[in-house]
Amino acid sequence: MRSVPVITIDGPTASGKGTVASRVAAHLGFALLDSGALYRLTALSALEAGVDLGNEAALAELAGRLDVRFEGERVLLSGREVSRDIRVETVGLAASKIATFPAVREALVVLQQGFRRAPGLVADGRDMGTVIFPDAPLKVFLTASVEARAARRYKQLIEKGFPANMDDLLRDLRERDARDTQRAVAPLKPAEGAHLLDTSNMGIEPAVKQVLEWYQSLSAR
Ligand code: CDP
């Protein structure tokens, strides 16, 4: 199991790591783990079941019992498609809150590690390189300035026809950054030995190319 390669891609919200991870996985024919989706699914289950978002034990139990399937872009929770439901803002916010509970994080460890299957895995999140796959041969930490990330999210929202306000977006990103980096368990930080990639002035394709080059230079060794 240990010999199955993993590429971890961690970084802050709206850094573009989801897109980079999925393109790198497609290029290599690897599986993809969107770990943020698991926190979002736990949050959605809790909101639907009326579980108090402060009840760590009940949330951890929900997380431990998640029945999830990823089929390409589709996400199924107990057989029901929830791909859009988990992307709404209230669920994202709830996910970021429940992700601060150690018991919730612990309950998701085995589920996440189970995605490691031949020929390989690209894992996208906050603690993929630091906690979940510490032995990954390639670890990447993708960053971009808060302004660049807010501008990208603004463009995405407008393109999808949603209203967006730059000041609100900046405030929201800063709040999430603070929560992700300052939490006691598995805070967002580069793993030891991680390659840093700042995409503030870089498009998605060059970022994908850089990660693939790092991976190829590993395999060449
Ligand atoms: O799009 P955004 O970056 O806000 O969210 P996401 O990557 O889908 O993850 C949702 C939430 O789960 C984030 O706000 C993180 O706080 C949390 N998360 C985490 O704690 N650890 C991970 N490995 C992935 C996500």
PDB file of C-alpha atoms and ligand atoms in Angstrom:
ATOM      1  CA  MET A   1       0.000   0.000   0.000  1.00  0.00           C
ATOM      2  CA  ARG A   2       2.793   2.350   1.003  1.00  0.00           C
ATOM      3  CA  SER A   3       4.365   2.050  -2.421  1.00  0.00           C
ATOM      4  CA  VAL A   4       1.341   3.591  -4.153  1.00  0.00           C
ATOM      5  CA  PRO A   5       2.479   7.143  -4.981  1.00  0.00           C
ATOM      6  CA  VAL A   6       0.592  10.125  -3.625  1.00  0.00           C
ATOM      7  CA  ILE A   7       0.918  13.750  -4.670  1.00  0.00           C
ATOM      8  CA  THR A   8      -0.408  16.045  -1.958  1.00  0.00           C
ATOM      9  CA  ILE A   9      -1.587  19.516  -2.910  1.00  0.00           C
ATOM     10  CA  ASP A  10      -2.401  21.693   0.074  1.00  0.00           C
ATOM     11  CA  GLY A  11      -3.138  25.374   0.282  1.00  0.00           C
ATOM     12  CA  PRO A  12      -5.586  28.080   1.300  1.00  0.00           C
ATOM     13  CA  THR A  13      -9.104  28.590   0.036  1.00  0.00           C
ATOM     14  CA  ALA A  14      -9.474  29.711  -3.616  1.00  0.00           C
ATOM     15  CA  SER A  15      -5.807  29.081  -4.413  1.00  0.00           C
ATOM     16  CA  GLY A  16      -6.795  27.033  -7.459  1.00  0.00           C
ATOM     17  CA  LYS A  17      -5.545  23.789  -5.936  1.00  0.00           C
ATOM     18  CA  GLY A  18      -8.766  21.889  -6.732  1.00  0.00           C
ATOM     19  CA  THR A  19      -8.404  22.578 -10.446  1.00  0.00           C
ATOM     20  CA  VAL A  20      -4.662  21.918 -10.442  1.00  0.00           C
ATOM     21  CA  ALA A  21      -5.170  18.653  -8.512  1.00  0.00           C
ATOM     22  CA  SER A  22      -7.843  17.366 -10.856  1.00  0.00           C
ATOM     23  CA  ARG A  23      -5.792  18.158 -13.979  1.00  0.00           C
ATOM     24  CA  VAL A  24      -2.646  16.565 -12.573  1.00  0.00           C
ATOM     25  CA  ALA A  25      -4.681  13.446 -11.642  1.00  0.00           C
ATOM     26  CA  ALA A  26      -6.246  13.268 -15.124  1.00  0.00           C
ATOM     27  CA  HIS A  27      -2.853  13.641 -16.760  1.00  0.00           C
ATOM     28  CA  LEU A  28      -1.291  10.817 -14.732  1.00  0.00           C
ATOM     29  CA  GLY A  29      -4.395   8.591 -14.687  1.00  0.00           C
ATOM     30  CA  PHE A  30      -4.413   8.831 -10.885  1.00  0.00           C
ATOM     31  CA  ALA A  31      -7.414   8.905  -8.557  1.00  0.00           C
ATOM     32  CA  LEU A  32      -8.361  12.205  -6.943  1.00  0.00           C
ATOM     33  CA  LEU A  33      -9.239  12.925  -3.324  1.00  0.00           C
ATOM     34  CA  ASP A  34     -11.058  16.205  -2.725  1.00  0.00           C
ATOM     35  CA  SER A  35     -10.769  16.110   1.063  1.00  0.00           C
ATOM     36  CA  GLY A  36     -12.641  19.393   1.476  1.00  0.00           C
ATOM     37  CA  ALA A  37     -15.694  17.629   0.011  1.00  0.00           C
ATOM     38  CA  LEU A  38     -15.644  15.212   2.970  1.00  0.00           C
ATOM     39  CA  TYR A  39     -15.832  18.111   5.445  1.00  0.00           C
ATOM     40  CA  ARG A  40     -18.581  19.629   3.328  1.00  0.00           C
ATOM     41  CA  LEU A  41     -20.467  16.296   3.249  1.00  0.00           C
ATOM     42  CA  THR A  42     -20.209  15.977   7.021  1.00  0.00           C
ATOM     43  CA  ALA A  43     -21.518  19.535   7.349  1.00  0.00           C
ATOM     44  CA  LEU A  44     -24.389  18.867   4.948  1.00  0.00           C
ATOM     45  CA  SER A  45     -25.359  15.671   6.814  1.00  0.00           C
ATOM     46  CA  ALA A  46     -25.307  17.579  10.091  1.00  0.00           C
ATOM     47  CA  LEU A  47     -27.410  20.453   8.752  1.00  0.00           C
ATOM     48  CA  GLU A  48     -29.939  18.026   7.259  1.00  0.00           C
ATOM     49  CA  ALA A  49     -30.129  15.862  10.377  1.00  0.00           C
ATOM     50  CA  GLY A  50     -30.440  18.917  12.620  1.00  0.00           C
ATOM     51  CA  VAL A  51     -27.244  18.051  14.499  1.00  0.00           C
ATOM     52  CA  ASP A  52     -25.891  20.956  16.528  1.00  0.00           C
ATOM     53  CA  LEU A  53     -22.744  22.293  14.833  1.00  0.00           C
ATOM     54  CA  GLY A  54     -21.116  22.570  18.265  1.00  0.00           C
ATOM     55  CA  ASN A  55     -21.673  18.917  19.213  1.00  0.00           C
ATOM     56  CA  GLU A  56     -18.271  17.425  18.476  1.00  0.00           C
ATOM     57  CA  ALA A  57     -19.130  13.825  19.422  1.00  0.00           C
ATOM     58  CA  ALA A  58     -22.298  13.730  17.294  1.00  0.00           C
ATOM     59  CA  LEU A  59     -20.487  15.331  14.345  1.00  0.00           C
ATOM     60  CA  ALA A  60     -17.635  12.839  14.602  1.00  0.00           C
ATOM     61  CA  GLU A  61     -20.114  10.004  14.581  1.00  0.00           C
ATOM     62  CA  LEU A  62     -21.739  11.384  11.424  1.00  0.00           C
ATOM     63  CA  ALA A  63     -18.298  11.752   9.802  1.00  0.00           C
ATOM     64  CA  GLY A  64     -17.399   8.173  10.702  1.00  0.00           C
ATOM     65  CA  ARG A  65     -20.550   6.852   9.066  1.00  0.00           C
ATOM     66  CA  LEU A  66     -20.446   8.879   5.838  1.00  0.00           C
ATOM     67  CA  ASP A  67     -21.539   6.808   2.852  1.00  0.00           C
ATOM     68  CA  VAL A  68     -19.799   8.661   0.026  1.00  0.00           C
ATOM     69  CA  ARG A  69     -19.159   7.912  -3.616  1.00  0.00           C
ATOM     70  CA  PHE A  70     -17.291  10.082  -6.092  1.00  0.00           C
ATOM     71  CA  GLU A  71     -18.177   9.432  -9.740  1.00  0.00           C
ATOM     72  CA  GLY A  72     -16.165  11.870 -11.827  1.00  0.00           C
ATOM     73  CA  GLU A  73     -17.623  15.280 -11.034  1.00  0.00           C
ATOM     74  CA  ARG A  74     -20.600  13.767  -9.194  1.00  0.00           C
ATOM     75  CA  VAL A  75     -20.659  13.368  -5.440  1.00  0.00           C
ATOM     76  CA  LEU A  76     -23.150  10.900  -3.947  1.00  0.00           C
ATOM     77  CA  LEU A  77     -24.142  10.841  -0.278  1.00  0.00           C
ATOM     78  CA  SER A  78     -26.016   7.659   0.656  1.00  0.00           C
ATOM     79  CA  GLY A  79     -26.762   7.211  -3.042  1.00  0.00           C
ATOM     80  CA  ARG A  80     -28.204  10.722  -3.519  1.00  0.00           C
ATOM     81  CA  GLU A  81     -26.450  13.253  -5.721  1.00  0.00           C
ATOM     82  CA  VAL A  82     -25.367  16.265  -3.648  1.00  0.00           C
ATOM     83  CA  SER A  83     -22.719  17.765  -5.960  1.00  0.00           C
ATOM     84  CA  ARG A  84     -24.364  21.194  -5.946  1.00  0.00           C
ATOM     85  CA  ASP A  85     -25.712  21.080  -2.391  1.00  0.00           C
ATOM     86  CA  ILE A  86     -22.237  20.774  -0.863  1.00  0.00           C
ATOM     87  CA  ARG A  87     -20.963  23.833  -2.770  1.00  0.00           C
ATOM     88  CA  VAL A  88     -23.349  26.380  -1.285  1.00  0.00           C
ATOM     89  CA  GLU A  89     -21.872  29.010   1.022  1.00  0.00           C
ATOM     90  CA  THR A  90     -23.701  27.929   4.204  1.00  0.00           C
ATOM     91  CA  VAL A  91     -22.288  24.403   3.834  1.00  0.00           C
ATOM     92  CA  GLY A  92     -18.760  25.737   3.161  1.00  0.00           C
ATOM     93  CA  LEU A  93     -18.948  27.883   6.265  1.00  0.00           C
ATOM     94  CA  ALA A  94     -20.265  25.027   8.406  1.00  0.00           C
ATOM     95  CA  ALA A  95     -17.515  22.768   6.979  1.00  0.00           C
ATOM     96  CA  SER A  96     -14.816  25.195   7.993  1.00  0.00           C
ATOM     97  CA  LYS A  97     -16.245  25.338  11.534  1.00  0.00           C
ATOM     98  CA  ILE A  98     -16.599  21.603  12.096  1.00  0.00           C
ATOM     99  CA  ALA A  99     -13.129  21.036  10.602  1.00  0.00           C
ATOM    100  CA  THR A 100     -11.698  22.598  13.781  1.00  0.00           C
ATOM    101  CA  PHE A 101     -12.889  19.605  15.905  1.00  0.00           C
ATOM    102  CA  PRO A 102     -10.172  16.964  16.476  1.00  0.00           C
ATOM    103  CA  ALA A 103     -12.711  14.118  16.735  1.00  0.00           C
ATOM    104  CA  VAL A 104     -14.248  15.040  13.371  1.00  0.00           C
ATOM    105  CA  ARG A 105     -10.828  15.119  11.712  1.00  0.00           C
ATOM    106  CA  GLU A 106      -9.881  11.814  13.330  1.00  0.00           C
ATOM    107  CA  ALA A 107     -13.096  10.178  12.098  1.00  0.00           C
ATOM    108  CA  LEU A 108     -12.183  11.059   8.497  1.00  0.00           C
ATOM    109  CA  VAL A 109      -8.580   9.765   8.525  1.00  0.00           C
ATOM    110  CA  VAL A 110      -9.208   6.153   7.495  1.00  0.00           C
ATOM    111  CA  LEU A 111     -11.748   7.155   4.866  1.00  0.00           C
ATOM    112  CA  GLN A 112      -9.198   9.527   3.298  1.00  0.00           C
ATOM    113  CA  GLN A 113      -6.323   7.043   3.395  1.00  0.00           C
ATOM    114  CA  GLY A 114      -8.573   4.496   1.667  1.00  0.00           C
ATOM    115  CA  PHE A 115      -8.383   6.580  -1.518  1.00  0.00           C
ATOM    116  CA  ARG A 116      -4.747   5.519  -1.923  1.00  0.00           C
ATOM    117  CA  ARG A 117      -4.984   2.914  -4.667  1.00  0.00           C
ATOM    118  CA  ALA A 118      -2.802   1.954  -7.627  1.00  0.00           C
ATOM    119  CA  PRO A 119      -1.668   3.486  -9.859  1.00  0.00           C
ATOM    120  CA  GLY A 120      -1.625   6.590  -7.635  1.00  0.00           C
ATOM    121  CA  LEU A 121      -3.512   9.388  -5.931  1.00  0.00           C
ATOM    122  CA  VAL A 122      -3.592  13.170  -6.033  1.00  0.00           C
ATOM    123  CA  ALA A 123      -4.916  14.468  -2.700  1.00  0.00           C
ATOM    124  CA  ASP A 124      -6.167  18.037  -2.368  1.00  0.00           C
ATOM    125  CA  GLY A 125      -6.720  19.733   0.994  1.00  0.00           C
ATOM    126  CA  ARG A 126      -5.152  21.495   3.958  1.00  0.00           C
ATOM    127  CA  ASP A 127      -3.365  18.671   5.776  1.00  0.00           C
ATOM    128  CA  MET A 128      -2.756  16.066   3.087  1.00  0.00           C
ATOM    129  CA  GLY A 129       1.033  16.372   3.311  1.00  0.00           C
ATOM    130  CA  THR A 130       1.258  17.113   7.033  1.00  0.00           C
ATOM    131  CA  VAL A 131      -1.171  14.581   8.544  1.00  0.00           C
ATOM    132  CA  ILE A 132      -2.951  12.231   6.144  1.00  0.00           C
ATOM    133  CA  PHE A 133      -0.157  11.177   3.770  1.00  0.00           C
ATOM    134  CA  PRO A 134       3.072  12.209   5.539  1.00  0.00           C
ATOM    135  CA  ASP A 135       5.053   9.710   3.437  1.00  0.00           C
ATOM    136  CA  ALA A 136       3.865  11.120   0.081  1.00  0.00           C
ATOM    137  CA  PRO A 137       6.781  11.310  -2.355  1.00  0.00           C
ATOM    138  CA  LEU A 138       5.671  14.692  -3.703  1.00  0.00           C
ATOM    139  CA  LYS A 139       4.137  17.435  -1.581  1.00  0.00           C
ATOM    140  CA  VAL A 140       3.055  20.756  -2.999  1.00  0.00           C
ATOM    141  CA  PHE A 141       1.894  23.869  -1.165  1.00  0.00           C
ATOM    142  CA  LEU A 142      -0.048  26.098  -3.507  1.00  0.00           C
ATOM    143  CA  THR A 143      -0.503  29.711  -2.503  1.00  0.00           C
ATOM    144  CA  ALA A 144      -1.594  32.990  -4.020  1.00  0.00           C
ATOM    145  CA  SER A 145      -2.059  36.428  -2.509  1.00  0.00           C
ATOM    146  CA  VAL A 146      -5.435  37.074  -0.910  1.00  0.00           C
ATOM    147  CA  GLU A 147      -6.110  39.718  -3.593  1.00  0.00           C
ATOM    148  CA  ALA A 148      -5.416  37.278  -6.436  1.00  0.00           C
ATOM    149  CA  ARG A 149      -7.624  34.640  -4.832  1.00  0.00           C
ATOM    150  CA  ALA A 150     -10.467  37.102  -4.240  1.00  0.00           C
ATOM    151  CA  ALA A 151     -10.234  38.285  -7.850  1.00  0.00           C
ATOM    152  CA  ARG A 152     -10.485  34.677  -9.108  1.00  0.00           C
ATOM    153  CA  ARG A 153     -13.451  33.872  -6.920  1.00  0.00           C
ATOM    154  CA  TYR A 154     -15.137  37.128  -8.016  1.00  0.00           C
ATOM    155  CA  LYS A 155     -14.738  36.155 -11.669  1.00  0.00           C
ATOM    156  CA  GLN A 156     -16.064  32.632 -11.026  1.00  0.00           C
ATOM    157  CA  LEU A 157     -19.160  33.914  -9.234  1.00  0.00           C
ATOM    158  CA  ILE A 158     -19.947  36.530 -11.869  1.00  0.00           C
ATOM    159  CA  GLU A 159     -19.527  33.960 -14.647  1.00  0.00           C
ATOM    160  CA  LYS A 160     -21.995  31.654 -12.892  1.00  0.00           C
ATOM    161  CA  GLY A 161     -24.463  34.541 -12.631  1.00  0.00           C
ATOM    162  CA  PHE A 162     -24.147  34.964  -8.853  1.00  0.00           C
ATOM    163  CA  PRO A 163     -23.877  38.419  -7.291  1.00  0.00           C
ATOM    164  CA  ALA A 164     -20.413  39.198  -5.888  1.00  0.00           C
ATOM    165  CA  ASN A 165     -18.795  41.996  -3.956  1.00  0.00           C
ATOM    166  CA  MET A 166     -15.032  42.340  -3.806  1.00  0.00           C
ATOM    167  CA  ASP A 167     -14.874  43.734  -0.260  1.00  0.00           C
ATOM    168  CA  ASP A 168     -17.079  40.931   1.099  1.00  0.00           C
ATOM    169  CA  LEU A 169     -14.979  38.339  -0.712  1.00  0.00           C
ATOM    170  CA  LEU A 170     -11.737  39.708   0.703  1.00  0.00           C
ATOM    171  CA  ARG A 171     -13.163  39.688   4.211  1.00  0.00           C
ATOM    172  CA  ASP A 172     -14.498  36.148   3.805  1.00  0.00           C
ATOM    173  CA  LEU A 173     -11.160  34.805   2.497  1.00  0.00           C
ATOM    174  CA  ARG A 174      -9.233  36.442   5.326  1.00  0.00           C
ATOM    175  CA  GLU A 175     -11.611  34.922   7.896  1.00  0.00           C
ATOM    176  CA  ARG A 176     -11.208  31.456   6.410  1.00  0.00           C
ATOM    177  CA  ASP A 177      -7.440  31.816   6.198  1.00  0.00           C
ATOM    178  CA  ALA A 178      -7.338  32.791   9.861  1.00  0.00           C
ATOM    179  CA  ARG A 179      -9.511  29.845  10.911  1.00  0.00           C
ATOM    180  CA  ASP A 180      -7.540  27.344   8.798  1.00  0.00           C
ATOM    181  CA  THR A 181      -4.084  28.508   9.880  1.00  0.00           C
ATOM    182  CA  GLN A 182      -4.809  29.164  13.541  1.00  0.00           C
ATOM    183  CA  ARG A 183      -6.713  26.035  14.527  1.00  0.00           C
ATOM    184  CA  ALA A 184      -5.002  23.778  17.055  1.00  0.00           C
ATOM    185  CA  VAL A 185      -5.327  20.525  15.077  1.00  0.00           C
ATOM    186  CA  ALA A 186      -3.901  20.063  11.588  1.00  0.00           C
ATOM    187  CA  PRO A 187      -3.519  23.791  10.865  1.00  0.00           C
ATOM    188  CA  LEU A 188      -2.857  24.842   7.296  1.00  0.00           C
ATOM    189  CA  LYS A 189       0.900  25.040   6.768  1.00  0.00           C
ATOM    190  CA  PRO A 190       3.404  23.666   4.245  1.00  0.00           C
ATOM    191  CA  ALA A 191       4.501  20.098   4.994  1.00  0.00           C
ATOM    192  CA  GLU A 192       8.166  19.469   5.592  1.00  0.00           C
ATOM    193  CA  GLY A 193       9.871  19.177   2.241  1.00  0.00           C
ATOM    194  CA  ALA A 194       6.886  20.636   0.364  1.00  0.00           C
ATOM    195  CA  HIS A 195       7.491  22.482  -2.902  1.00  0.00           C
ATOM    196  CA  LEU A 196       6.001  25.967  -2.684  1.00  0.00           C
ATOM    197  CA  LEU A 197       4.133  27.269  -5.693  1.00  0.00           C
ATOM    198  CA  ASP A 198       2.861  30.845  -5.684  1.00  0.00           C
ATOM    199  CA  THR A 199       0.231  31.233  -8.393  1.00  0.00           C
ATOM    200  CA  SER A 200      -0.585  34.931  -7.801  1.00  0.00           C
ATOM    201  CA  ASN A 201       0.745  35.750 -11.252  1.00  0.00           C
ATOM    202  CA  MET A 202       0.424  32.326 -12.842  1.00  0.00           C
ATOM    203  CA  GLY A 203      -2.413  30.653 -14.743  1.00  0.00           C
ATOM    204  CA  ILE A 204      -3.644  27.124 -14.077  1.00  0.00           C
ATOM    205  CA  GLU A 205      -1.780  25.448 -16.951  1.00  0.00           C
ATOM    206  CA  PRO A 206       1.738  26.561 -15.945  1.00  0.00           C
ATOM    207  CA  ALA A 207       0.951  25.453 -12.375  1.00  0.00           C
ATOM    208  CA  VAL A 208      -0.137  22.002 -13.611  1.00  0.00           C
ATOM    209  CA  LYS A 209       2.999  21.794 -15.745  1.00  0.00           C
ATOM    210  CA  GLN A 210       5.234  22.652 -12.788  1.00  0.00           C
ATOM    211  CA  VAL A 211       3.680  19.948 -10.569  1.00  0.00           C
ATOM    212  CA  LEU A 212       4.060  17.366 -13.362  1.00  0.00           C
ATOM    213  CA  GLU A 213       7.692  18.380 -13.843  1.00  0.00           C
ATOM    214  CA  TRP A 214       8.378  17.927 -10.138  1.00  0.00           C
ATOM    215  CA  TYR A 215       6.736  14.515 -10.264  1.00  0.00           C
ATOM    216  CA  GLN A 216       8.656  13.466 -13.353  1.00  0.00           C
ATOM    217  CA  SER A 217      11.958  14.543 -11.889  1.00  0.00           C
ATOM    218  CA  LEU A 218      11.168  12.343  -8.842  1.00  0.00           C
ATOM    219  CA  SER A 219      10.441   9.309 -11.001  1.00  0.00           C
ATOM    220  CA  ALA A 220      13.644   9.913 -12.963  1.00  0.00           C
ATOM    221  CA  ARG A 221      15.718   9.583  -9.815  1.00  0.00           C
TER     222      ARG A 221
HETATM  223  O1  CDP B   1     -13.490  26.070  -1.254  1.00  0.00           O
HETATM  224  P1  CDP B   1     -12.896  26.074   0.104  1.00  0.00           P
HETATM  225  O2  CDP B   1     -11.412  26.123   0.081  1.00  0.00           O
HETATM  226  O3  CDP B   1     -13.491  27.063   1.016  1.00  0.00           O
HETATM  227  O4  CDP B   1     -13.297  24.699   0.775  1.00  0.00           O
HETATM  228  P2  CDP B   1     -12.901  23.183   0.638  1.00  0.00           P
HETATM  229  O5  CDP B   1     -11.504  22.942   0.167  1.00  0.00           O
HETATM  230  O6  CDP B   1     -13.990  22.491  -0.093  1.00  0.00           O
HETATM  231  O7  CDP B   1     -12.943  22.740   2.186  1.00  0.00           O
HETATM  232  C1  CDP B   1     -14.029  23.082   3.026  1.00  0.00           C
HETATM  233  C2  CDP B   1     -13.511  23.334   4.438  1.00  0.00           C
HETATM  234  O8  CDP B   1     -12.998  22.118   4.977  1.00  0.00           O
HETATM  235  C3  CDP B   1     -12.356  24.330   4.484  1.00  0.00           C
HETATM  236  O9  CDP B   1     -12.820  25.604   4.869  1.00  0.00           O
HETATM  237  C4  CDP B   1     -11.371  23.782   5.512  1.00  0.00           C
HETATM  238  O10 CDP B   1     -11.470  24.463   6.723  1.00  0.00           O
HETATM  239  C5  CDP B   1     -11.803  22.352   5.712  1.00  0.00           C
HETATM  240  N1  CDP B   1     -10.783  21.383   5.281  1.00  0.00           N
HETATM  241  C6  CDP B   1      -9.882  20.927   6.204  1.00  0.00           C
HETATM  242  O11 CDP B   1      -9.920  21.347   7.344  1.00  0.00           O
HETATM  243  N2  CDP B   1      -8.961  19.970   5.861  1.00  0.00           N
HETATM  244  C7  CDP B   1      -8.889  19.498   4.605  1.00  0.00           C
HETATM  245  N3  CDP B   1      -7.993  18.568   4.303  1.00  0.00           N
HETATM  246  C8  CDP B   1      -9.776  19.991   3.624  1.00  0.00           C
HETATM  247  C9  CDP B   1     -10.722  20.946   3.991  1.00  0.00           C
END
